[in-house]
Coordinates of C-alpha atoms in Angstrom, one line a residue:
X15 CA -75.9 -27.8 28.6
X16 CA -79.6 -28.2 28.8
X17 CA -82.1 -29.8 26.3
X18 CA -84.9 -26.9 27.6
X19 CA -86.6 -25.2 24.9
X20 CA -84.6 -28.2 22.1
X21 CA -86.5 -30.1 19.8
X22 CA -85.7 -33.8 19.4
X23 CA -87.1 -36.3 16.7
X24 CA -86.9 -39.4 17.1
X25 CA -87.9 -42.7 15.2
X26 CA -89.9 -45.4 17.6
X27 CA -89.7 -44.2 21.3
X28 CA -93.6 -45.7 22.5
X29 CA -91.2 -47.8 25.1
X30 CA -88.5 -49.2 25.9
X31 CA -84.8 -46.9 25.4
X32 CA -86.1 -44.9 23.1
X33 CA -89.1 -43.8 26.1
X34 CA -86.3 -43.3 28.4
X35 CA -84.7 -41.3 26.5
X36 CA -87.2 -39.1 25.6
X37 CA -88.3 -39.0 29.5
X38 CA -84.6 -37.8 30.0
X39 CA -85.4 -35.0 27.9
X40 CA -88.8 -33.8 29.1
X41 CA -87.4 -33.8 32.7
X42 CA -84.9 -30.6 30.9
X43 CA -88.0 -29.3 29.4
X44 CA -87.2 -30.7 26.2
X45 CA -90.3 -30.6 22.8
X46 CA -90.0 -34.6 21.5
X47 CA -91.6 -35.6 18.6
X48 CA -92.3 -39.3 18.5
X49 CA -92.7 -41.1 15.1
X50 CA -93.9 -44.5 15.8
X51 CA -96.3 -46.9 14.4
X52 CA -98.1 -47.9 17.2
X53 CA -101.2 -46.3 17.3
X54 CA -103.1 -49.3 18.8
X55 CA -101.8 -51.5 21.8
X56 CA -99.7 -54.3 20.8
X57 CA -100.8 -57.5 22.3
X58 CA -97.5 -58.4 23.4
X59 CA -96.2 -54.9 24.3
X60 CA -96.5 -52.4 26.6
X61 CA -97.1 -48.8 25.1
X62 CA -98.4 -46.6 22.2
X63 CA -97.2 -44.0 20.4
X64 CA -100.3 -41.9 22.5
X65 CA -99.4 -43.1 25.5
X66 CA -95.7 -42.6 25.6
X67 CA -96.6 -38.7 24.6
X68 CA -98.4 -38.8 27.8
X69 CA -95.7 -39.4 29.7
X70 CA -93.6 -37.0 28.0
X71 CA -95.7 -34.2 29.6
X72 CA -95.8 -35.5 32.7
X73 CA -92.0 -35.6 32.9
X74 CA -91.8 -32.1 31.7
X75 CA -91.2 -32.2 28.1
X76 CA -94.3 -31.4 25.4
X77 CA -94.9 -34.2 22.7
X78 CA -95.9 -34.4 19.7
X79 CA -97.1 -38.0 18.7
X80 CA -96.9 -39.0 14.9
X81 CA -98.2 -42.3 13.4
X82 CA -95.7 -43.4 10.8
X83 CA -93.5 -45.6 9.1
X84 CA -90.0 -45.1 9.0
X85 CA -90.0 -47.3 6.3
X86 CA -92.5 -44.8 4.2
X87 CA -90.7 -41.5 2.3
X88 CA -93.5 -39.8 2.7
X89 CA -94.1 -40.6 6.5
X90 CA -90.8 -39.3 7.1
X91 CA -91.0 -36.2 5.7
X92 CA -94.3 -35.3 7.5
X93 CA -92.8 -36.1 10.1
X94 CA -90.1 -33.4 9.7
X95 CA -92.7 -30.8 8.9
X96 CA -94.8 -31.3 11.6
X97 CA -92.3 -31.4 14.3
X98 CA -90.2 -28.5 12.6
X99 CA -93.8 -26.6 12.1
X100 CA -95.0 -27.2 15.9
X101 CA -91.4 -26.5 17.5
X102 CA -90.2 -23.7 15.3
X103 CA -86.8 -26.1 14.2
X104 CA -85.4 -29.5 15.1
X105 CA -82.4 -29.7 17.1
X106 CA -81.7 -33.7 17.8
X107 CA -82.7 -37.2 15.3
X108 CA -82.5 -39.8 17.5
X109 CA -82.6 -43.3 15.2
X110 CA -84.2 -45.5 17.8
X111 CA -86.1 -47.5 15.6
X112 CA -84.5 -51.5 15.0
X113 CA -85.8 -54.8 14.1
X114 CA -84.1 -57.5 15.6
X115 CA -83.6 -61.2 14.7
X116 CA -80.6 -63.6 15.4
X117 CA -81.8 -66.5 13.0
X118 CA -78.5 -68.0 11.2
X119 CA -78.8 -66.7 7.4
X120 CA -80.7 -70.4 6.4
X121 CA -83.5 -69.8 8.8
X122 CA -83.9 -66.1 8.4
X123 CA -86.7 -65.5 6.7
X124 CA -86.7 -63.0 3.4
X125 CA -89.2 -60.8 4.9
X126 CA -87.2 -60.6 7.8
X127 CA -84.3 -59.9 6.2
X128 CA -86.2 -57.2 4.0
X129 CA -87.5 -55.5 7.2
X130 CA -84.5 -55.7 9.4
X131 CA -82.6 -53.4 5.9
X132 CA -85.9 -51.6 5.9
X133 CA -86.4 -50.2 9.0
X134 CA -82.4 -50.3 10.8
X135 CA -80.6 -49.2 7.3
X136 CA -82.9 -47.3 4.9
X137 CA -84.6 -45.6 8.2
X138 CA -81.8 -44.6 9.7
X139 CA -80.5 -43.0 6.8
X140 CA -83.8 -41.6 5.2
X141 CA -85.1 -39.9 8.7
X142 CA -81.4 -38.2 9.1
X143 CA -81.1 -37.0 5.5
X144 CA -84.5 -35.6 5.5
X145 CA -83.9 -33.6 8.6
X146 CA -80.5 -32.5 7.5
X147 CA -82.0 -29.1 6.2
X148 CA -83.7 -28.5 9.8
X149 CA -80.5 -29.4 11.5
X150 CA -78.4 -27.5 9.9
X151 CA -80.6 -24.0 11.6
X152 CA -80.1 -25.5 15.1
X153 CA -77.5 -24.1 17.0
X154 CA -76.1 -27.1 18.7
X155 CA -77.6 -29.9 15.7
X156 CA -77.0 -33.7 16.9
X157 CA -77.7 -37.4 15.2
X158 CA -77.9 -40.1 17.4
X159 CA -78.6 -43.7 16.2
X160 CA -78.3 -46.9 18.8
X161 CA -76.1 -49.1 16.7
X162 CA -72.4 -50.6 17.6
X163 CA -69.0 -50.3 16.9
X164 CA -68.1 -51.7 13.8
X165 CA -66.7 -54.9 14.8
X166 CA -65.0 -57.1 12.0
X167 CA -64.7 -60.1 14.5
X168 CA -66.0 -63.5 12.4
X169 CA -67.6 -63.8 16.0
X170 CA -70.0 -61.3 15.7
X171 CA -70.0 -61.1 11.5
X172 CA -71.1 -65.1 11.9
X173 CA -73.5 -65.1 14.8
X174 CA -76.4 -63.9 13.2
X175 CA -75.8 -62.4 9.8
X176 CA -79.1 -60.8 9.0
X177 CA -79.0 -58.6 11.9
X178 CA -75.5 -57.9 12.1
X179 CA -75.3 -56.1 8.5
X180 CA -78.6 -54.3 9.7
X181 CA -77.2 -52.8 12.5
X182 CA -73.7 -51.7 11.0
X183 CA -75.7 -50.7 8.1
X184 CA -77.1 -48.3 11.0
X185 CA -73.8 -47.1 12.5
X186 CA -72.2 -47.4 8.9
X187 CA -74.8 -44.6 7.7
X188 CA -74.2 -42.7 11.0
X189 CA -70.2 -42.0 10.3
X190 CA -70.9 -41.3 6.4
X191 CA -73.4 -38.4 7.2
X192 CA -71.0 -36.9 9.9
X193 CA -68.1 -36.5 7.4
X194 CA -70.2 -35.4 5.0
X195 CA -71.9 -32.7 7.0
X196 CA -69.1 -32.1 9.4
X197 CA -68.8 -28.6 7.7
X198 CA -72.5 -28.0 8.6
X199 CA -71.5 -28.9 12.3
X200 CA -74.1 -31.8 12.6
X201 CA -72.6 -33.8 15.1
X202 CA -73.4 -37.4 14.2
X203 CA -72.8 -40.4 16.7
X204 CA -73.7 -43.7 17.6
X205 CA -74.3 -44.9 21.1
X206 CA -74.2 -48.8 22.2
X207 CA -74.1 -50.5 26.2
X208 CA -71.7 -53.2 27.3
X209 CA -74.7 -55.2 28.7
X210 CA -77.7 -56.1 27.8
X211 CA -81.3 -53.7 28.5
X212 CA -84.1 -54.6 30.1
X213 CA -86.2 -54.3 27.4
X214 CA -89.0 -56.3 25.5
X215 CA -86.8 -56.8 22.7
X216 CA -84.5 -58.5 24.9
X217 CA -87.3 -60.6 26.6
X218 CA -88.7 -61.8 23.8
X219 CA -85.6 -62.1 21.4
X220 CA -82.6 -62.7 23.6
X221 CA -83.6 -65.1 26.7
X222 CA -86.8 -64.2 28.6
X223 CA -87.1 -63.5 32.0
X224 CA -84.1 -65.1 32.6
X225 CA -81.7 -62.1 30.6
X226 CA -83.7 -59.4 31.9
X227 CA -82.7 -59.9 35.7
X228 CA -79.0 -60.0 33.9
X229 CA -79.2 -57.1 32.3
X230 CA -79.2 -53.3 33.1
X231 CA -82.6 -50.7 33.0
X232 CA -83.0 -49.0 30.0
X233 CA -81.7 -45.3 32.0
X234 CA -78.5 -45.9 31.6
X235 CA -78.8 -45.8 28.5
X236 CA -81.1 -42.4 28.7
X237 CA -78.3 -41.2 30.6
X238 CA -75.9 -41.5 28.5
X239 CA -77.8 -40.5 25.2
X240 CA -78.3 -37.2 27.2
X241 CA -74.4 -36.7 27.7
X242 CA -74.0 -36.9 23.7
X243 CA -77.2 -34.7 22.6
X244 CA -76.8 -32.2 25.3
X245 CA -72.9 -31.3 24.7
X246 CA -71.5 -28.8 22.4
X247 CA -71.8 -30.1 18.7
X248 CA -68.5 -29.5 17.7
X249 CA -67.0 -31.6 21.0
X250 CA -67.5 -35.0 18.9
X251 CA -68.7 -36.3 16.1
X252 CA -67.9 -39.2 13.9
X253 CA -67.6 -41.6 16.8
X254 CA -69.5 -45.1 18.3
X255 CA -69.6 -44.4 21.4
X256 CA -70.3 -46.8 24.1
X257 CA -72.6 -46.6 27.1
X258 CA -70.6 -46.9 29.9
X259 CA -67.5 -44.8 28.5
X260 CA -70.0 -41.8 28.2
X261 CA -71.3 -42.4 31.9
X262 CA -67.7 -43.1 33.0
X263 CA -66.5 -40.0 31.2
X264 CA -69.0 -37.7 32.8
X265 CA -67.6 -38.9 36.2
X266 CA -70.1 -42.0 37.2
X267 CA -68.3 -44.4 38.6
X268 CA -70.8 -46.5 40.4
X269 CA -73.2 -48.4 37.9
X270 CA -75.3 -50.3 40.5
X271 CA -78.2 -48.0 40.4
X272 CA -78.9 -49.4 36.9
X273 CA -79.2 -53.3 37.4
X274 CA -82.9 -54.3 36.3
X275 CA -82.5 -56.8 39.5
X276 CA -81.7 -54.3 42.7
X277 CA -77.9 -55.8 44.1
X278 CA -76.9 -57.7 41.1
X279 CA -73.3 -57.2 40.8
X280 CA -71.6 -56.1 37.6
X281 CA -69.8 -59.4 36.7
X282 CA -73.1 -61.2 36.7
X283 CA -75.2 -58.9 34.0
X284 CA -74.8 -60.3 30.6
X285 CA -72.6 -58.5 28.2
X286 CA -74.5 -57.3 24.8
X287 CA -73.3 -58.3 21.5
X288 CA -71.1 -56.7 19.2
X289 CA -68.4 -56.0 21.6
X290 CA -65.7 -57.7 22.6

């Protein structure tokens, strides 16, 4: 199926996967509304909430940029009624939106802490909720957040605690609203890679230049996001879903093309946490 003519709203999305993802889109034609704070340049990072709506259109898609806070209730549900207001409906709630920080529970700061709930939990569920009355008009209605597998390992629970609860806090919120609204046929996944992105979140919070040539570009996971959102609602829901099983399952079998450094091979990129 095509994403022409479908309406996707997604948290973040001013770089990074969430810009790839929404490029993935606009090459189909698709309307993406971006809800991001970045209205100004950061001084670290690439990208604005203006700039990545730019881009949109020159892929193909039409944009709607909105300044908010997923943290704010009443960001979010401007956000709903101006993207279902300008597109006529909202088809696709793509939770892109994450705080990351893998400081050991002594050194994590309470702010940090607060922000990581904040924005990864209580955004992830507040955006999806408050678009539940939209979805439920769309003919083919998806929720896709970017959060693991639930992974009960004392590896993974240990290694960074904070963060960990944040992001199955994410995925955890993701499988409660697709049993509850599996009657509605809101198909509600998560989506997660085996290896690390090429990202400025991985740059700066995971190992600098150094991870970024071991990782992969941020279109496989575009790729594979467009898989999910584009099928048939009622194919899968319920389910955390893993990058490469999506691209694998849609008949890729040659993951090269995606290395951030041209000819690494696949046993040298870094594997991304969570999974096993």
């Amino acid at each position: 199926m095509s994403l022409a003519g479908k309406t996707i709203l997604m948290s973040g999305g001013s770089r990074g996967i969430g810009l790839a993802i929404a490029l993935r889109a606009a090459a189909d034609g698709a309307n993406i509304a971006l809800m991001a704070k970045t209205d100004t340049p950061h001084p670290k990072l690439e990208g604005t909430v203006h700039s990545a709506a730019e881009q949109i259109r020159a892929a193909g898609g039409q944009a709607l940029p909105i300044v908010g806070d997923v943290r704010n209730d009443d960001d979010i549900t401007e956000a709903v009624m101006k993207t279902a207001g300008e597109f006529g409906g909202i088809d696709i709630v793509i939770n892109n939106a994450s705080v990351i920080d893998l400081s050991g529970s002594l050194d994590l700061a309470a702010k940090k802490y607060d922000l990581m709930q904040d924005v990864n939990v209580r955004g992830t569920f507040m955006l999806s909720r408050t678009a539940v009355p939209v979805l439920r008009e769309s003919a083919n209605p998806h929720i896709l957040s970017l959060s693991p597998p639930l992974n009960l390992s004392p590896r993974w629970l240990g290694a960074h605690t904070g963060y960990t609860m944040a992001k199955y806090g994410m995925t955890m919120a993701t499988l409660g609203l697709a049993a509850e609204f599996a009657d509605a046929g809101i198909a509600a996944n998560t989506l997660w890679p085996r290896t690390t992105i090429a990202t400025a979140a991985v740059q700066f919070a995971l190992g600098g230049d150094r991870m970024m040539k071991v990782s992969r570009t941020p279109e496989i996971y575009a790729d594979a996001a467009y898989q999910v959102i584009s099928a048939p609602a009622a194919q899968r829901t319920g389910q955390t879903l893993i990058v490469e099983d999506v691209l694998e399952e849609a008949g890729v079998t040659d993951f090269s093309g995606y290395a951030a450094v041209p000819g690494t091979p696949d046993e040298a990129l870094f594997p991304d946490i969570f999974l096993d």
